[in-house]
Tab-separated table of C-alpha atoms in Angstrom:
chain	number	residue	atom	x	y	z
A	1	UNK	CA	0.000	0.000	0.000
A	2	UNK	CA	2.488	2.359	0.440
A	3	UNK	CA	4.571	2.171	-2.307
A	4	UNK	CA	1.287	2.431	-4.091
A	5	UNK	CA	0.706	5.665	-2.212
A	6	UNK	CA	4.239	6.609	-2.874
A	7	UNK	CA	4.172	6.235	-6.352
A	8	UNK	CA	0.858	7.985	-6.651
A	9	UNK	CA	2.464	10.752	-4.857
A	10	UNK	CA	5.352	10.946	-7.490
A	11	UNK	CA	2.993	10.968	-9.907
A	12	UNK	CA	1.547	13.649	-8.883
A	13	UNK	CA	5.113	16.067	-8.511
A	14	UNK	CA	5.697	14.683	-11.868
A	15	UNK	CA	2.124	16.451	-13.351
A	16	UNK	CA	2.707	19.205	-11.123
A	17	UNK	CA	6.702	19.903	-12.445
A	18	UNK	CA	5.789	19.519	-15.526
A	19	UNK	CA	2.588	22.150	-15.444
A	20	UNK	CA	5.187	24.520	-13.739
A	21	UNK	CA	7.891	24.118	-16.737
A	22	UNK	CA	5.135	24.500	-18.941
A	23	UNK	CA	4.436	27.547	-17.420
A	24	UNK	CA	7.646	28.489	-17.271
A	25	UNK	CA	8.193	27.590	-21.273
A	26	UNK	CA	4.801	30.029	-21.890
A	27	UNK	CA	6.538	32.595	-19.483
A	28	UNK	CA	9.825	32.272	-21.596
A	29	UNK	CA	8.056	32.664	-25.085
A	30	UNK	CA	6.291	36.054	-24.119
A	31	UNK	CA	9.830	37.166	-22.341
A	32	UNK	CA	11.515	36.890	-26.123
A	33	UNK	CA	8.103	38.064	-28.023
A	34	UNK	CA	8.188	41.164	-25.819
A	35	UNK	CA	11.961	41.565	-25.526
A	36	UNK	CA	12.054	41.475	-30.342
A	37	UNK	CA	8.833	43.999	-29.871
A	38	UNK	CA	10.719	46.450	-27.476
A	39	UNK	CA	13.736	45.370	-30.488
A	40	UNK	CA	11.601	46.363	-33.196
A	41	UNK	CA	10.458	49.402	-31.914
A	42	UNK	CA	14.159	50.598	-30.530
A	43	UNK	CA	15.472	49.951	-34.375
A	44	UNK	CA	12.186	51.708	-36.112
A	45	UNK	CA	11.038	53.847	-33.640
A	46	UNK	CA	7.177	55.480	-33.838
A	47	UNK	CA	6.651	58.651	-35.161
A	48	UNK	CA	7.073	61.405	-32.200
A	49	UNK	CA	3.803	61.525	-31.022
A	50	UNK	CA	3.520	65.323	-31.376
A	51	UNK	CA	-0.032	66.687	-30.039
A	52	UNK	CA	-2.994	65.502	-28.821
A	53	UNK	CA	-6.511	67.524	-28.931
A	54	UNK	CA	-6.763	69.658	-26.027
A	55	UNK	CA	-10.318	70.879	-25.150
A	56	UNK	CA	-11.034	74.241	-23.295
A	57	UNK	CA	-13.102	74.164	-19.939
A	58	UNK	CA	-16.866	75.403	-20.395
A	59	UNK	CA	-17.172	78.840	-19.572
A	60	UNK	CA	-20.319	79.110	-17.717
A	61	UNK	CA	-19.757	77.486	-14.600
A	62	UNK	CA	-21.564	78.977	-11.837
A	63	UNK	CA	-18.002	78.956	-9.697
A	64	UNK	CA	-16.966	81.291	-12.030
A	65	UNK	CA	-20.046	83.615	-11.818
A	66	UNK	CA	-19.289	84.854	-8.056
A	67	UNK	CA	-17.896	88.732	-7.408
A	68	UNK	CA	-14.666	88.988	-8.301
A	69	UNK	CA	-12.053	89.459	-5.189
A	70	UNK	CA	-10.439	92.844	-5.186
A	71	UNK	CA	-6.894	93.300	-3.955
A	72	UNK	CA	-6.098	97.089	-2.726
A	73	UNK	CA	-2.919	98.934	-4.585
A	74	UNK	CA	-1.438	102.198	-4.684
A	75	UNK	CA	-1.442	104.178	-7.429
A	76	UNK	CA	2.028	103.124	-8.332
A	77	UNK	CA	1.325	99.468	-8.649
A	78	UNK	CA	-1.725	99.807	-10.646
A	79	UNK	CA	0.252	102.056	-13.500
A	80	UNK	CA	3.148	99.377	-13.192
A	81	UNK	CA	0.168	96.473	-13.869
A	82	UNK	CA	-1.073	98.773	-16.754
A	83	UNK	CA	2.028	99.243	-18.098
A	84	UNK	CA	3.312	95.744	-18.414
A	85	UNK	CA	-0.384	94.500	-19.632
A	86	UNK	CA	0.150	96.947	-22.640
A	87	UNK	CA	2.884	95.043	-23.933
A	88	UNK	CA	1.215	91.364	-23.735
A	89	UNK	CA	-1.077	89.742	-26.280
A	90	UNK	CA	-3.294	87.957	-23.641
A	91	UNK	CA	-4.335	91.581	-22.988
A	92	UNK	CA	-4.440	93.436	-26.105
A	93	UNK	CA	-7.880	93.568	-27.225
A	94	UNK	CA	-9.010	94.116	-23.820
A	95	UNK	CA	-11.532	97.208	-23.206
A	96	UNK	CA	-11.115	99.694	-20.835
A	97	UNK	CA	-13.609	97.820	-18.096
A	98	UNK	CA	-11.784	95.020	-18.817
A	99	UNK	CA	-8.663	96.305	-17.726
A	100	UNK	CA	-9.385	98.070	-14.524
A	101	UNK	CA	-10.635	94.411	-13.783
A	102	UNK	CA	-7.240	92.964	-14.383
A	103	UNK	CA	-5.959	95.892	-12.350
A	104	UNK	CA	-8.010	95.378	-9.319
A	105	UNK	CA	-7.677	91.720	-9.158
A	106	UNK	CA	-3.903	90.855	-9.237
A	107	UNK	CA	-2.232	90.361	-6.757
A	108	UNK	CA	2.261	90.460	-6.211
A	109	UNK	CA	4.011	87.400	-4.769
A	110	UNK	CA	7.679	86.961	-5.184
A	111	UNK	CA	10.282	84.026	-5.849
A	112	UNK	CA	14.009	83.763	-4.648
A	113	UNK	CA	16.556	82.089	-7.743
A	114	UNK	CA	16.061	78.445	-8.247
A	115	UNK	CA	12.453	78.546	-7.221
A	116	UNK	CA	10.064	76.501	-8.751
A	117	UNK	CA	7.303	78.719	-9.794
A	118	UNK	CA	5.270	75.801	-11.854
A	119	UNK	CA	6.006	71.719	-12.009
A	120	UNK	CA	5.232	70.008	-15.008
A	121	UNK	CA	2.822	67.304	-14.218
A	122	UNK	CA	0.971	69.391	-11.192
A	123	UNK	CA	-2.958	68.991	-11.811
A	124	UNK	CA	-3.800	71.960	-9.066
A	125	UNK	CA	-3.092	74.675	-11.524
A	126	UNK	CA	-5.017	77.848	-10.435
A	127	UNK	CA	-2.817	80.799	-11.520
A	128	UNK	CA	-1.632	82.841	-14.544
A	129	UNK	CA	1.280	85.405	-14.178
A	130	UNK	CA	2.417	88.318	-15.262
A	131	UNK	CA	6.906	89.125	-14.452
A	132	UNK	CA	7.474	92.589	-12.879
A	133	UNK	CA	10.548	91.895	-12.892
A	134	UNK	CA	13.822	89.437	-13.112
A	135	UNK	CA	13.491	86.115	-15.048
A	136	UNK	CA	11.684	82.920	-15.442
A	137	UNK	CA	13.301	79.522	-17.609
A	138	UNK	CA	10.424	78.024	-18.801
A	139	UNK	CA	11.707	73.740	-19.470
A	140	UNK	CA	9.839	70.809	-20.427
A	141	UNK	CA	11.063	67.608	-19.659
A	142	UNK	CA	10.950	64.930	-22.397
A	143	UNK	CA	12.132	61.515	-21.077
A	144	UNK	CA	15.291	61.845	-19.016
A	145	UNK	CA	15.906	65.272	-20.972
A	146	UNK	CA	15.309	68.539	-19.652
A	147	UNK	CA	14.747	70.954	-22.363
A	148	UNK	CA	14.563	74.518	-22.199
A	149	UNK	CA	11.918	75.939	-24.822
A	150	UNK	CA	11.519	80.015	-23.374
A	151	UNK	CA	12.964	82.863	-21.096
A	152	UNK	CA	10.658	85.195	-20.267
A	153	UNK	CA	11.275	88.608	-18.889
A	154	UNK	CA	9.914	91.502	-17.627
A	155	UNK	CA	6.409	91.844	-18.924
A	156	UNK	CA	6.199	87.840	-20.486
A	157	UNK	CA	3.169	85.913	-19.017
A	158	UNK	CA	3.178	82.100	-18.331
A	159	UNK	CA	0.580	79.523	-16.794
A	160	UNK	CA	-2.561	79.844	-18.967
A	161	UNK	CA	-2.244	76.639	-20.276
A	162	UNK	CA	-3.932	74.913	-17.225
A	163	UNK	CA	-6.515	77.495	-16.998
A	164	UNK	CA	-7.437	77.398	-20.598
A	165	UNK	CA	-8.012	73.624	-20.662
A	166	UNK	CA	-8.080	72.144	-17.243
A	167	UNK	CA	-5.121	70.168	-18.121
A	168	UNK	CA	-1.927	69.365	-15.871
A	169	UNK	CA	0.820	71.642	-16.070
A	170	UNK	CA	3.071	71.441	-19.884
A	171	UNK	CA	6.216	72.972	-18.345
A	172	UNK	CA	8.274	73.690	-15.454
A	173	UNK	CA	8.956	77.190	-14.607
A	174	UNK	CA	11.686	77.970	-12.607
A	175	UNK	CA	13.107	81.540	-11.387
A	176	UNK	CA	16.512	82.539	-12.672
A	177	UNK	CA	17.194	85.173	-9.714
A	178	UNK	CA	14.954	87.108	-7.813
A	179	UNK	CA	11.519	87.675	-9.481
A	180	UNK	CA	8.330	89.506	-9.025
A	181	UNK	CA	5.065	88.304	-10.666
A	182	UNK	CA	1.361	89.822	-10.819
A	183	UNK	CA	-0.577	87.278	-10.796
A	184	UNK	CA	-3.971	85.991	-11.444
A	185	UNK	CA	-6.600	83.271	-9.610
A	186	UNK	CA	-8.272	81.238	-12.302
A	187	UNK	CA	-11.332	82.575	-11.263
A	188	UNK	CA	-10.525	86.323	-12.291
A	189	UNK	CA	-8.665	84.561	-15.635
A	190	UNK	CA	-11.498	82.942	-16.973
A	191	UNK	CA	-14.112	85.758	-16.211
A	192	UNK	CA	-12.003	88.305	-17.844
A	193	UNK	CA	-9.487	86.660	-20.739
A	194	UNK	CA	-10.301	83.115	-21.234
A	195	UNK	CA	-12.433	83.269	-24.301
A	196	UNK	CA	-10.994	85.913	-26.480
A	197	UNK	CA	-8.014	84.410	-25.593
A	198	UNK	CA	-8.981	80.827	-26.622
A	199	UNK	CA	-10.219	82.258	-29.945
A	200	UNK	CA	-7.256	84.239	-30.943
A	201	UNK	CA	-4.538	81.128	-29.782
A	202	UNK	CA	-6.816	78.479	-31.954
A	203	UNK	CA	-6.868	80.749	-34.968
A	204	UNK	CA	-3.013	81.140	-34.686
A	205	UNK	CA	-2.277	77.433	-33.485
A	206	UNK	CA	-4.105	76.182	-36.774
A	207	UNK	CA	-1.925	78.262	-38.974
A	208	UNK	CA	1.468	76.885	-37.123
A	209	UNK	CA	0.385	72.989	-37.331
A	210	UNK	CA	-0.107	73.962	-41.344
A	211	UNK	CA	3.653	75.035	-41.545
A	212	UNK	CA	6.295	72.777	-42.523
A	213	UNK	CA	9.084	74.743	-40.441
A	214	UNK	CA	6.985	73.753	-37.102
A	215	UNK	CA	6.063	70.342	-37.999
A	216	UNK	CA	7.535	68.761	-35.204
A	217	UNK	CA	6.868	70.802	-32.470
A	218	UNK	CA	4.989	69.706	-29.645
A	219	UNK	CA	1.728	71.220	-28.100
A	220	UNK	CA	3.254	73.428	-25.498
A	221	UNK	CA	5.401	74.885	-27.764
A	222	UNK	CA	2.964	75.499	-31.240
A	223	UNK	CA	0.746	77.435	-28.443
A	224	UNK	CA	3.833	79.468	-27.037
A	225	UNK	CA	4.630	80.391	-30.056
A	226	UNK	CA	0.942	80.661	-31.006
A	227	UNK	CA	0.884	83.204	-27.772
A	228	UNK	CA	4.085	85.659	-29.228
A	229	UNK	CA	2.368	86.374	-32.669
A	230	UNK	CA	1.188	89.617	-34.108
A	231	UNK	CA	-1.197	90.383	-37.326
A	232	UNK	CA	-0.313	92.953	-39.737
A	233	UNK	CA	-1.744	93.556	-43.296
A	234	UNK	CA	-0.103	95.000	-46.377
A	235	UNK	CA	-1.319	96.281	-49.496
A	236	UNK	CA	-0.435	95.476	-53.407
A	237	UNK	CA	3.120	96.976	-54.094
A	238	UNK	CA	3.562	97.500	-50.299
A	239	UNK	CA	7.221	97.032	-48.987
A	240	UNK	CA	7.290	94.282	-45.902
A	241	UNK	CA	10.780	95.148	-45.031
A	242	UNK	CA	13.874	96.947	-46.990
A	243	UNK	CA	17.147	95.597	-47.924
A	244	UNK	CA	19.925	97.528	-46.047
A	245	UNK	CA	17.308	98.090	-42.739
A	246	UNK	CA	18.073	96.658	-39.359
A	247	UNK	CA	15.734	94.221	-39.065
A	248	UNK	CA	13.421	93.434	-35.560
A	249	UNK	CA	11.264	91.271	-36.799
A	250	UNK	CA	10.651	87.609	-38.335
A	251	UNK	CA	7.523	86.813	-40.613
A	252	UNK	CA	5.186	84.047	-41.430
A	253	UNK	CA	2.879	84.584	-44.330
A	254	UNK	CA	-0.891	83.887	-43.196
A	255	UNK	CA	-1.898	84.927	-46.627
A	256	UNK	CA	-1.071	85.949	-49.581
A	257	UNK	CA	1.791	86.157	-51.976
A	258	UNK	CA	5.402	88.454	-51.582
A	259	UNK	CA	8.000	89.350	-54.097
A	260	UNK	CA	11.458	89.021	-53.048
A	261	UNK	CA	14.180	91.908	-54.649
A	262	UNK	CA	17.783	92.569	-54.279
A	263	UNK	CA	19.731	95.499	-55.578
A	264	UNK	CA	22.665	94.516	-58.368
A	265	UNK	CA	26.164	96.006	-58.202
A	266	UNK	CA	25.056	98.156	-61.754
A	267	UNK	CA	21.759	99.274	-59.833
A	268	UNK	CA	19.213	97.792	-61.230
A	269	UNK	CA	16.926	95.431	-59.227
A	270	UNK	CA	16.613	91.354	-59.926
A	271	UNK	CA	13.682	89.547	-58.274
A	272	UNK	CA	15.207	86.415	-55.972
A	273	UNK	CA	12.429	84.406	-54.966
A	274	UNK	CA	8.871	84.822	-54.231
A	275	UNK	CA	7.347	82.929	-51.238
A	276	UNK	CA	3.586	82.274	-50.513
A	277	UNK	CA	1.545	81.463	-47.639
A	278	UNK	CA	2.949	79.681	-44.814
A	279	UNK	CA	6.631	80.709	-45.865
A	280	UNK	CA	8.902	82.436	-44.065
A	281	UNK	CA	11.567	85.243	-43.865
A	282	UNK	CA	13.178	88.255	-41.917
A	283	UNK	CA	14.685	85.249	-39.279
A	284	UNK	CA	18.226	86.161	-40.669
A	285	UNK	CA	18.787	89.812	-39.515
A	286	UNK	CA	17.956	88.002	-36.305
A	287	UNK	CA	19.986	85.570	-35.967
A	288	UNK	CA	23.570	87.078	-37.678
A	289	UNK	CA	22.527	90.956	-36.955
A	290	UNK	CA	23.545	92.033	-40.236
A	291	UNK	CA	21.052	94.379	-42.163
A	292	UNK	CA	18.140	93.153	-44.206
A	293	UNK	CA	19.325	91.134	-46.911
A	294	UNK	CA	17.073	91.622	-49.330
A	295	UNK	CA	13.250	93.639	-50.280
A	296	UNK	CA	10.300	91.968	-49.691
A	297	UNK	CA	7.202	93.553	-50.901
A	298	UNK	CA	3.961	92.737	-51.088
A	299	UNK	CA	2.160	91.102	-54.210
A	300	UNK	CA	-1.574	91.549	-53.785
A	301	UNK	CA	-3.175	91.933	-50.656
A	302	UNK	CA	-0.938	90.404	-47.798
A	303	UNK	CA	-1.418	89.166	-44.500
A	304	UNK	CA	1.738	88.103	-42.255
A	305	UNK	CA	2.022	87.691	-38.454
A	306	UNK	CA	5.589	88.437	-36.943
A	307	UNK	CA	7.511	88.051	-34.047
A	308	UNK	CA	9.556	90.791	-32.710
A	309	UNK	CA	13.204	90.923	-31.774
A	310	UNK	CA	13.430	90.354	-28.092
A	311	UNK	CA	10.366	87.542	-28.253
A	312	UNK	CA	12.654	85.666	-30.887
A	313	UNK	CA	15.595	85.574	-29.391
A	314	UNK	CA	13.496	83.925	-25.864
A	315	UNK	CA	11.747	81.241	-28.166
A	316	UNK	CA	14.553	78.884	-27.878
A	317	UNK	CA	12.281	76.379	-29.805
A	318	UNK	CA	12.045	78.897	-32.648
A	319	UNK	CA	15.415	79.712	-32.985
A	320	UNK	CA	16.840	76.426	-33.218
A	321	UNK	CA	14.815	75.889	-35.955
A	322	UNK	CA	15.461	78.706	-37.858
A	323	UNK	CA	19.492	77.881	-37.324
A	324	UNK	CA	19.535	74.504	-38.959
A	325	UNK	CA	17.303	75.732	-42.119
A	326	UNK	CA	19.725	79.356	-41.753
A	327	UNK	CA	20.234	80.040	-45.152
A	328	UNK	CA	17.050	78.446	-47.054
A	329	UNK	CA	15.632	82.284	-47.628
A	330	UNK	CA	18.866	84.487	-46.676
A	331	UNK	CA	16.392	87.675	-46.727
């Protein structure tokens, strides 16, 4: 009986070590089916995954309907607020009301160097800024890289990304020195900017995602750049820029058509290149500082946005692109 027993029991390891090695085999064949998969994809990697749809929050929450908090100022700090407001885009169609809302409800804090003003990642993002003063490096991390896309200055804003779309934070901002910031609650943001402001960043964003030269740009930085434009129209015949002028400004063509001219040792004009919508040009007095290297003038009605000087050269994103394809347009 019991050797009966005792081979039954051996039996019985036997089934049960050779289910487990089974196992083990089915364990090993995933293993190398994963391990060529993670292969394949390391020697023909996927196409950057470069944007995903963002959606705006509704605007007419009831939260957002409430009496807006007023912080007292002197008469100082209201003029300082007005002044730097003049110079942003998130505030340039804004009406006088309008305004002396912004004015009344921001409110100063201040960071020391090194201080993280914004994490990438953080979900609780309630406030837009406005810099006083000093410097903020604006870096997104990608991976194990930390890349830095924007330095903003005195009168830059940064943080309506997450107040726009109820989305986590795009980008870490961090404060190179000592920096003071006017700032905004999402409450007084949305009530006052966010839906001009949606409407004028779409418009531009569209344009930028049509444009070979930003192709590969990511969402955070098609809407920065989306956020530095300016609109300007031109008439038939009308001169954009003029070879031999400092230049302080780079140009995308929204619409229409431009002639491109340079002056001959002998005097007389030859035509060099004509560019159409969703070209470029002007980027090379920024980058080298020499003069305007050629005439660009309008052929038909025109419509261009630009970038000025001191925006350029803080849109690190821009201007690395703009180096590698230097010389494409030389005007």
């Amino acid at each position: 009986m019991s050797l009966v027993m005792a081979a039954a029991s051996n039996k019985d390891e036997e089934e049960e070590l050779s289910e487990s090695e089974e196992e083990e085999e089915e364990e090993e064949v995933l293993s190398v089916e994963e391990e060529r998969s993670v292969s394949k994809e390391s020697r023909n990697p996927r196409p950057k995954k470069r944007r995903e749809s963002i959606c705006a929050e509704k605007l007419s929450d009831d939260k957002y309907d409430s009496d807006l908090k007023v912080i007292e100022k002197s008469e100082s700090e209201m003029s300082r607020i007005s002044e730097i407001c003049m110079k942003n885009m998130f505030f340039s169609h804004l009406d006088e009301q309008q305004m002396k809302t912004i004015q009344d409800t921001m409110f100063l804090i201040e960071h020391a160097d090194g201080d993280v003003i914004i994490r990438q990642g953080d979900e609780d993002g309630d406030k837009f800024y406005c810099i006083d003063s000093g410097v903020v490096d604006i870096f997104i991390n990608d991976g194990e890289e930390r890349k830095l896309v924007k330095t903003c200055q005195a009168g830059d804003s940064f943080g309506e990304l997450a107040l726009l779309y109820g989305a986590p934070r795009a980008a870490s901002c961090i404060a190179s020195g000592d920096v003071r910031l006017w700032t905004l609650d999402r409450i007084s943001f949305k009530r006052v900017l966010m839906k001009t402001t949606i409407d004028v960043r779409t418009v531009n964003k569209s344009f930028l995602e049509m444009v070979p030269l930003f192709s590969n740009l990511d969402e955070y930085e098609l809407l920065t750049i989306s956020d530095a434009l300016h609109e300007e129209s031109f008439e038939d015949s009308q001169a954009v820029l003029t070879e031999g002028e400092a230049g302080d400004k780079f140009y995308l063509i929204k619409e229409g058509n431009v002639v491109c001219t340079k002056c001959q040792s002998d005097g007389s004009i030859k035509e060099v290149k004509r560019l159409t919508t969703g070209e470029y040009f002007g980027e090379l007095a920024l980058l080298t500082d020499k003069p305007r290297q050629a005439t660009v003038t309008a052929e038909g009605s025109l419509t261009v946005l630009w970038i000025n000087r001191e925006t350029f050269n803080n849109l690190v994103c821009i201007k690395e692109l703009l180096v590698r394809n230097m010389g494409t347009y030389n005007i």
